[in-house]
Amino acid sequence: MSFSSKETIVVVGYGWVGQANALALSHINYRVCYYDVGDPKMHYADQYQNSYDTITPLSSPLEKDDPDTCYLVCVGDRVSPEGEQDIEAIKKALESLHGAKGTVILRSTVLPASLASLRFDYYVPEFLHEKKAVEECMAPQYFIVGSRNTTREQPSFFNVWQERATKTFYGTPEEASYLKYLSNTWNALRIAFVNEFGNAMALPTDQEHLANIEKVINFFFEKKSYLRYGKSFGGHCLPKDVSAFCASHEREGKDMSLLRGVWKANDAQLIIEKKYPILPEWFSEWVRPEISGRSALHALKNSVMRKVKKLYL
Ligand SMILES: NC(=O)c1ccc[n+]([C@@H]2O[C@H](COP(=O)([O-])OP(=O)(O)OC[C@H]3O[C@@H](n4cnc5c(N)ncnc54)[C@H](O)[C@@H]3O)[C@@H](O)[C@H]2O)c1
């Protein structure tokens, strides 16, 4: 098999984010390996079983270390019920790469104030939605890069991401982190606002009431993502990120009353959705029509590979 670049990608932490990155990069013919301390479930096997077979597991993170190796660290943070972010697993993964000859790219969500204690070359926070994660990793909505004084050359797939993204941002790791939290807190705020407004109009006791609420909300917000009346926000990221962002800034004496209100409103919606199960559940995604579906993905793969090859000729 011929690869589109001399780089080898090693994904460290092979969960939702790690697998989506690995599958997307393998799909555009990068050589991709992964290292995980656990035995992760293959989250996208229904759609990408064949692509999984092209990704090689490693028994130690530095097994393929070389100046042309790019490490994508996709290890998860944890957040306690009080909003304390625990990044021990991320720290450990980065420590396991100390002394690496390759380039270290951090993709995990980390609060701005904690980044100074971590060693990496680039911080590129991930914005994917799980329903269309692989497609979104190939053509991300935002390409946001935070770096300090790295002398390392940018990996070739940064060009691919930059070209595909609608917006690109270069700044410090802390600015990159603020953008990640800005996105997630804004998404949570919009969901909580629309739900509270809808509940103020009427409670969704039956389809007729639900339709009346949706008629008004959808006229105004045109069914845009995060602006549709329905269930509370949940999932792997919004609750933990809102909670960690509030708590860390409150500890610095900052007033977080609006975001605390979002949290409270979302808790109230949890009670309402239990009582009225007809409330719809919305999954947001960012996928441009030209990369939706198998044949569109194939066309995208060919165009990306042509561009990556040009970079190396
Ligand atoms: N899931 C999402 O939709 C999403 C979207 C955007 C950003 N994020 C962020 O990305 C990060 C990862 O999220 P996820 O959902 O993929 O988490 P996850 O729990 O699904 O995967 C993390 C993986 O890292 C592994 N791991 C832990 N310590 C390790 C170590 N030292 N070395 C190697 N592997 C190790 C775990 O075994 C696990 O398989 C989080 O910070 C999350 O907030 C997630």
Short mmCIF file of C-alpha atoms and ligand atoms in Angstrom, two decimals:
data_model
loop_
_atom_site.label_atom_id
_atom_site.label_comp_id
_atom_site.label_asym_id
_atom_site.label_seq_id
_atom_site.Cartn_x
_atom_site.Cartn_y
_atom_site.Cartn_z
CA MET A 1 0.00 0.00 0.00
CA SER A 2 1.38 3.45 -0.85
CA PHE A 3 0.82 6.17 1.70
CA SER A 4 0.10 9.83 0.91
CA SER A 5 2.86 11.09 3.24
CA LYS A 6 6.05 9.89 4.90
CA GLU A 7 4.52 10.79 8.28
CA THR A 8 3.24 8.12 10.64
CA ILE A 9 0.31 9.10 12.86
CA VAL A 10 0.20 7.59 16.34
CA VAL A 11 -3.12 8.20 18.07
CA VAL A 12 -2.68 8.05 21.84
CA GLY A 13 -6.07 7.39 23.50
CA TYR A 14 -8.32 5.44 21.13
CA GLY A 15 -11.81 6.45 22.28
CA TRP A 16 -14.46 8.48 20.40
CA VAL A 17 -12.08 11.26 19.39
CA GLY A 18 -9.00 9.10 18.81
CA GLN A 19 -10.86 6.64 16.56
CA ALA A 20 -12.55 9.38 14.53
CA ASN A 21 -9.17 11.06 13.91
CA ALA A 22 -7.51 7.73 13.12
CA LEU A 23 -10.24 6.63 10.69
CA ALA A 24 -10.34 10.02 8.94
CA LEU A 25 -6.56 10.15 8.46
CA SER A 26 -6.36 6.51 7.43
CA HIS A 27 -9.15 7.16 4.91
CA ILE A 28 -6.93 9.76 3.18
CA ASN A 29 -4.07 7.23 3.12
CA TYR A 30 -1.96 8.20 6.10
CA ARG A 31 -0.15 5.42 7.92
CA VAL A 32 -2.03 5.32 11.25
CA CYS A 33 -1.30 3.41 14.49
CA TYR A 34 -2.79 3.73 17.94
CA TYR A 35 -1.86 3.19 21.54
CA ASP A 36 -4.41 2.89 24.35
CA VAL A 37 -3.96 1.80 27.97
CA GLY A 38 -7.34 0.06 27.89
CA ASP A 39 -9.22 -2.18 25.49
CA PRO A 40 -11.44 0.35 23.71
CA LYS A 41 -14.74 -0.52 22.04
CA MET A 42 -14.78 0.24 18.28
CA HIS A 43 -17.35 3.06 18.25
CA TYR A 44 -17.75 3.47 14.48
CA ALA A 45 -17.54 -0.23 13.46
CA ASP A 46 -21.01 -0.21 11.82
CA GLN A 47 -19.81 2.18 9.14
CA TYR A 48 -16.04 1.80 9.09
CA GLN A 49 -15.20 -1.85 9.88
CA ASN A 50 -12.82 -2.18 6.88
CA SER A 51 -10.96 1.02 7.73
CA TYR A 52 -10.34 -0.22 11.30
CA ASP A 53 -8.33 -3.11 9.82
CA THR A 54 -5.82 -0.63 8.33
CA ILE A 55 -4.98 0.92 11.74
CA THR A 56 -2.24 -0.86 13.69
CA PRO A 57 -2.29 -1.21 17.49
CA LEU A 58 1.02 -0.53 19.28
CA SER A 59 2.20 -2.04 22.54
CA SER A 60 3.97 1.14 23.66
CA PRO A 61 3.42 4.77 22.64
CA LEU A 62 7.00 5.33 21.37
CA GLU A 63 7.19 2.13 19.31
CA LYS A 64 7.16 4.04 15.98
CA ASP A 65 9.04 7.12 17.19
CA ASP A 66 10.83 9.01 14.44
CA PRO A 67 11.13 12.71 13.43
CA ASP A 68 8.27 12.06 10.96
CA THR A 69 5.93 10.65 13.62
CA CYS A 70 2.95 12.77 14.68
CA TYR A 71 1.32 11.92 18.00
CA LEU A 72 -2.34 12.85 18.35
CA VAL A 73 -3.14 12.77 22.07
CA CYS A 74 -6.89 12.15 22.44
CA VAL A 75 -7.06 11.04 26.09
CA GLY A 76 -10.17 12.14 28.04
CA ASP A 77 -10.43 14.59 30.93
CA ARG A 78 -12.82 13.86 33.81
CA VAL A 79 -14.95 16.35 35.70
CA SER A 80 -16.27 15.77 39.25
CA PRO A 81 -19.86 16.70 40.25
CA GLU A 82 -18.36 19.86 41.79
CA GLY A 83 -16.80 20.84 38.44
CA GLU A 84 -13.19 19.94 39.27
CA GLN A 85 -11.38 18.93 36.06
CA ASP A 86 -9.06 15.96 36.42
CA ILE A 87 -6.40 15.82 33.68
CA GLU A 88 -4.16 13.17 35.28
CA ALA A 89 -4.69 10.69 32.40
CA ILE A 90 -3.81 13.40 29.84
CA LYS A 91 -0.69 14.32 31.86
CA LYS A 92 0.37 10.68 31.99
CA ALA A 93 -0.11 10.23 28.25
CA LEU A 94 1.97 13.35 27.51
CA GLU A 95 4.63 12.20 29.97
CA SER A 96 4.82 8.87 28.14
CA LEU A 97 5.89 10.88 25.06
CA HIS A 98 8.67 12.85 26.77
CA GLY A 99 11.82 12.73 24.69
CA ALA A 100 9.91 11.74 21.54
CA LYS A 101 11.55 12.72 18.25
CA GLY A 102 8.13 13.26 16.66
CA THR A 103 5.61 16.10 16.97
CA VAL A 104 3.08 16.02 19.81
CA ILE A 105 -0.42 17.38 19.11
CA LEU A 106 -2.89 17.58 21.99
CA ARG A 107 -6.58 17.18 21.05
CA SER A 108 -8.19 16.68 24.51
CA THR A 109 -10.32 19.36 26.14
CA VAL A 110 -8.23 21.09 28.82
CA LEU A 111 -9.08 24.26 30.77
CA PRO A 112 -6.93 27.28 29.77
CA ALA A 113 -5.31 27.57 33.21
CA SER A 114 -4.07 23.96 33.15
CA LEU A 115 -2.28 24.09 29.82
CA ALA A 116 0.88 25.78 31.12
CA SER A 117 1.75 22.61 33.06
CA LEU A 118 1.55 20.36 29.97
CA ARG A 119 4.20 19.69 27.32
CA PHE A 120 3.17 19.43 23.66
CA ASP A 121 3.99 21.11 20.36
CA TYR A 122 0.50 22.04 19.19
CA TYR A 123 -2.86 22.26 20.90
CA VAL A 124 -5.63 21.58 18.38
CA PRO A 125 -8.89 21.15 20.33
CA GLU A 126 -11.44 18.83 18.76
CA PHE A 127 -14.95 20.10 17.93
CA LEU A 128 -16.52 16.95 16.45
CA HIS A 129 -20.06 15.67 17.07
CA GLU A 130 -20.21 11.92 17.63
CA LYS A 131 -22.92 11.18 15.02
CA LYS A 132 -20.76 12.34 12.08
CA ALA A 133 -17.40 12.26 13.82
CA VAL A 134 -15.26 10.70 11.08
CA GLU A 135 -16.58 13.02 8.36
CA GLU A 136 -16.09 16.01 10.67
CA CYS A 137 -12.49 14.97 11.30
CA MET A 138 -11.83 15.03 7.60
CA ALA A 139 -13.45 18.39 7.02
CA PRO A 140 -13.65 20.16 10.38
CA GLN A 141 -15.84 23.17 11.00
CA TYR A 142 -13.05 25.02 12.81
CA PHE A 143 -9.32 24.51 12.62
CA ILE A 144 -7.87 26.06 15.75
CA VAL A 145 -4.18 25.82 16.55
CA GLY A 146 -2.50 26.91 19.77
CA SER A 147 1.26 26.82 20.08
CA ARG A 148 4.04 28.42 22.07
CA ASN A 149 7.52 28.53 20.59
CA THR A 150 7.65 25.22 18.83
CA THR A 151 10.34 24.79 16.19
CA ARG A 152 8.61 21.69 14.84
CA GLU A 153 7.27 21.83 11.33
CA GLN A 154 3.50 21.57 11.09
CA PRO A 155 2.27 18.11 10.05
CA SER A 156 1.05 17.89 6.44
CA PHE A 157 -2.52 17.09 7.50
CA PHE A 158 -2.77 20.57 9.08
CA ASN A 159 -2.88 21.84 5.47
CA VAL A 160 -5.74 19.47 4.73
CA TRP A 161 -7.70 20.55 7.81
CA GLN A 162 -6.99 24.22 7.22
CA GLU A 163 -8.16 24.04 3.64
CA ARG A 164 -11.34 22.16 4.56
CA ALA A 165 -12.32 24.22 7.61
CA THR A 166 -14.66 27.20 7.40
CA LYS A 167 -12.48 29.16 9.84
CA THR A 168 -8.87 28.92 10.96
CA PHE A 169 -7.38 30.43 14.10
CA TYR A 170 -3.72 30.56 15.15
CA GLY A 171 -2.89 31.71 18.66
CA THR A 172 -1.70 30.56 22.07
CA PRO A 173 -2.81 27.23 23.59
CA GLU A 174 -4.87 29.21 26.13
CA GLU A 175 -6.73 31.08 23.35
CA ALA A 176 -7.38 27.77 21.59
CA SER A 177 -8.83 26.37 24.82
CA TYR A 178 -11.03 29.46 25.35
CA LEU A 179 -12.42 28.91 21.83
CA LYS A 180 -13.26 25.30 22.66
CA TYR A 181 -15.09 26.36 25.85
CA LEU A 182 -16.71 29.31 24.08
CA SER A 183 -18.20 26.89 21.57
CA ASN A 184 -19.50 24.41 24.15
CA THR A 185 -20.84 26.98 26.63
CA TRP A 186 -22.56 28.85 23.76
CA ASN A 187 -24.15 25.59 22.54
CA ALA A 188 -25.39 24.81 26.06
CA LEU A 189 -26.72 28.33 26.57
CA ARG A 190 -28.71 28.25 23.33
CA ILE A 191 -30.29 24.86 24.15
CA ALA A 192 -31.25 25.97 27.65
CA PHE A 193 -32.67 29.28 26.39
CA VAL A 194 -34.87 27.75 23.68
CA ASN A 195 -36.14 25.07 26.06
CA GLU A 196 -37.00 27.60 28.76
CA PHE A 197 -38.76 29.82 26.22
CA GLY A 198 -40.74 26.88 24.83
CA ASN A 199 -41.79 25.77 28.31
CA ALA A 200 -42.95 29.32 29.05
CA MET A 201 -45.33 29.13 26.08
CA ALA A 202 -46.88 25.81 27.13
CA LEU A 203 -45.83 22.44 28.46
CA PRO A 204 -45.50 19.67 25.84
CA THR A 205 -48.38 17.65 27.24
CA ASP A 206 -49.36 16.34 23.78
CA GLN A 207 -48.39 16.58 20.09
CA GLU A 208 -50.65 19.59 19.54
CA HIS A 209 -48.95 21.66 22.25
CA LEU A 210 -45.54 20.56 21.03
CA ALA A 211 -46.42 21.59 17.46
CA ASN A 212 -47.61 25.02 18.63
CA ILE A 213 -44.35 25.64 20.49
CA GLU A 214 -42.26 24.43 17.55
CA LYS A 215 -44.22 26.60 15.10
CA VAL A 216 -43.05 29.75 16.90
CA ILE A 217 -39.51 28.63 17.78
CA ASN A 218 -38.80 27.19 14.32
CA PHE A 219 -40.12 30.29 12.55
CA PHE A 220 -37.66 32.44 14.48
CA PHE A 221 -34.62 30.14 14.61
CA GLU A 222 -35.21 28.19 11.36
CA LYS A 223 -34.40 24.81 13.01
CA LYS A 224 -30.77 25.74 13.39
CA SER A 225 -28.53 23.50 15.49
CA TYR A 226 -28.86 24.01 19.24
CA LEU A 227 -31.93 26.20 18.66
CA ARG A 228 -34.65 23.56 18.53
CA TYR A 229 -37.09 22.94 21.35
CA GLY A 230 -36.59 19.54 22.98
CA LYS A 231 -34.75 17.52 25.58
CA SER A 232 -32.01 18.83 27.86
CA PHE A 233 -28.39 18.87 26.76
CA GLY A 234 -26.42 15.76 27.73
CA GLY A 235 -23.80 13.63 26.02
CA HIS A 236 -20.11 13.32 26.72
CA CYS A 237 -19.08 16.96 26.56
CA LEU A 238 -21.55 19.80 27.21
CA PRO A 239 -22.37 19.02 30.87
CA LYS A 240 -18.76 18.38 31.91
CA ASP A 241 -17.37 21.36 29.99
CA VAL A 242 -19.94 23.87 31.26
CA SER A 243 -19.46 22.65 34.81
CA ALA A 244 -15.63 22.73 34.67
CA PHE A 245 -15.57 26.16 33.02
CA CYS A 246 -17.91 27.67 35.66
CA ALA A 247 -16.13 26.12 38.64
CA SER A 248 -12.62 27.03 37.52
CA HIS A 249 -13.53 30.68 36.92
CA GLU A 250 -15.56 30.93 40.13
CA ARG A 251 -12.46 29.79 41.98
CA GLU A 252 -10.73 32.83 40.49
CA GLY A 253 -13.55 35.03 41.89
CA LYS A 254 -15.30 35.53 38.52
CA ASP A 255 -19.09 35.87 38.30
CA MET A 256 -20.52 32.94 36.35
CA SER A 257 -24.19 33.57 37.16
CA LEU A 258 -25.43 33.32 33.55
CA LEU A 259 -23.76 29.93 32.97
CA ARG A 260 -24.86 28.74 36.41
CA GLY A 261 -28.38 29.65 35.30
CA VAL A 262 -27.90 27.56 32.16
CA TRP A 263 -26.97 24.63 34.37
CA LYS A 264 -30.03 25.15 36.60
CA ALA A 265 -32.36 25.52 33.58
CA ASN A 266 -30.99 22.31 32.09
CA ASP A 267 -31.62 20.43 35.34
CA ALA A 268 -35.22 21.67 35.25
CA GLN A 269 -35.53 20.41 31.65
CA LEU A 270 -34.39 16.94 32.77
CA ILE A 271 -37.43 16.78 35.05
CA ILE A 272 -39.74 18.05 32.29
CA GLU A 273 -38.46 15.53 29.73
CA LYS A 274 -39.09 12.65 32.14
CA LYS A 275 -42.67 13.84 32.56
CA TYR A 276 -43.25 14.51 28.85
CA PRO A 277 -41.34 11.90 26.82
CA ILE A 278 -42.64 13.30 23.51
CA LEU A 279 -40.00 16.03 23.75
CA PRO A 280 -37.66 15.44 20.81
CA GLU A 281 -33.97 14.73 21.19
CA TRP A 282 -31.69 16.66 18.82
CA PHE A 283 -28.26 15.66 17.64
CA SER A 284 -26.24 18.43 16.16
CA GLU A 285 -23.65 17.81 13.54
CA TRP A 286 -21.44 19.75 11.23
CA VAL A 287 -21.29 18.07 7.88
CA ARG A 288 -21.29 19.91 4.58
CA PRO A 289 -23.45 18.21 1.94
CA GLU A 290 -20.41 17.56 -0.26
CA ILE A 291 -18.89 15.24 2.36
CA SER A 292 -22.09 13.39 3.34
CA GLY A 293 -22.47 9.86 2.07
CA ARG A 294 -20.01 7.26 0.77
CA SER A 295 -19.42 8.54 -2.79
CA ALA A 296 -18.93 12.12 -1.58
CA LEU A 297 -16.42 10.85 0.99
CA HIS A 298 -14.59 9.00 -1.76
CA ALA A 299 -14.39 12.11 -3.93
CA LEU A 300 -13.14 14.11 -0.95
CA LYS A 301 -10.50 11.45 -0.23
CA ASN A 302 -9.17 11.64 -3.80
CA SER A 303 -8.98 15.42 -3.81
CA VAL A 304 -7.25 15.50 -0.40
CA MET A 305 -4.71 12.85 -1.49
CA ARG A 306 -3.86 14.76 -4.65
CA LYS A 307 -3.17 17.86 -2.54
CA VAL A 308 -1.09 16.02 0.08
CA LYS A 309 1.00 14.38 -2.66
CA LYS A 310 1.68 17.79 -4.22
CA LEU A 311 3.11 19.00 -0.88
CA TYR A 312 5.73 16.25 -1.00
CA LEU A 313 6.71 16.43 -4.67
N1 LIG B 1 -16.59 12.57 22.53
C1 LIG B 1 -16.78 13.73 21.90
O1 LIG B 1 -17.77 13.94 21.19
C2 LIG B 1 -15.75 14.84 22.01
C3 LIG B 1 -15.85 15.93 21.14
C4 LIG B 1 -14.90 16.94 21.21
C5 LIG B 1 -13.88 16.86 22.19
N2 LIG B 1 -13.85 15.81 23.05
C6 LIG B 1 -12.75 15.75 24.05
O2 LIG B 1 -11.75 14.83 23.63
C7 LIG B 1 -11.19 14.14 24.76
C8 LIG B 1 -11.34 12.63 24.55
O3 LIG B 1 -12.72 12.32 24.56
P1 LIG B 1 -13.29 10.88 24.14
O4 LIG B 1 -14.77 11.02 24.13
O5 LIG B 1 -12.60 10.36 22.95
O6 LIG B 1 -12.81 10.02 25.43
P2 LIG B 1 -12.84 8.44 25.61
O7 LIG B 1 -12.95 8.18 27.05
O8 LIG B 1 -13.83 7.84 24.65
O9 LIG B 1 -11.37 7.98 25.11
C9 LIG B 1 -10.19 8.22 25.82
C10 LIG B 1 -9.29 7.01 25.66
O10 LIG B 1 -8.00 7.32 26.23
C11 LIG B 1 -7.49 6.13 26.82
N3 LIG B 1 -6.38 6.49 27.74
C12 LIG B 1 -6.45 6.96 29.01
N4 LIG B 1 -5.20 7.19 29.49
C13 LIG B 1 -4.33 6.88 28.50
C14 LIG B 1 -2.90 6.92 28.38
N5 LIG B 1 -2.12 7.34 29.36
N6 LIG B 1 -2.34 6.51 27.22
C15 LIG B 1 -3.11 6.04 26.20
N7 LIG B 1 -4.48 5.98 26.26
C16 LIG B 1 -5.08 6.41 27.39
C17 LIG B 1 -8.69 5.47 27.46
O11 LIG B 1 -8.47 4.09 27.71
C18 LIG B 1 -9.78 5.76 26.40
O12 LIG B 1 -9.89 4.68 25.47
C19 LIG B 1 -11.93 14.68 25.98
O13 LIG B 1 -11.15 15.68 26.58
C20 LIG B 1 -13.21 15.25 25.40
O14 LIG B 1 -13.74 16.29 26.16
C21 LIG B 1 -14.74 14.78 22.96
#
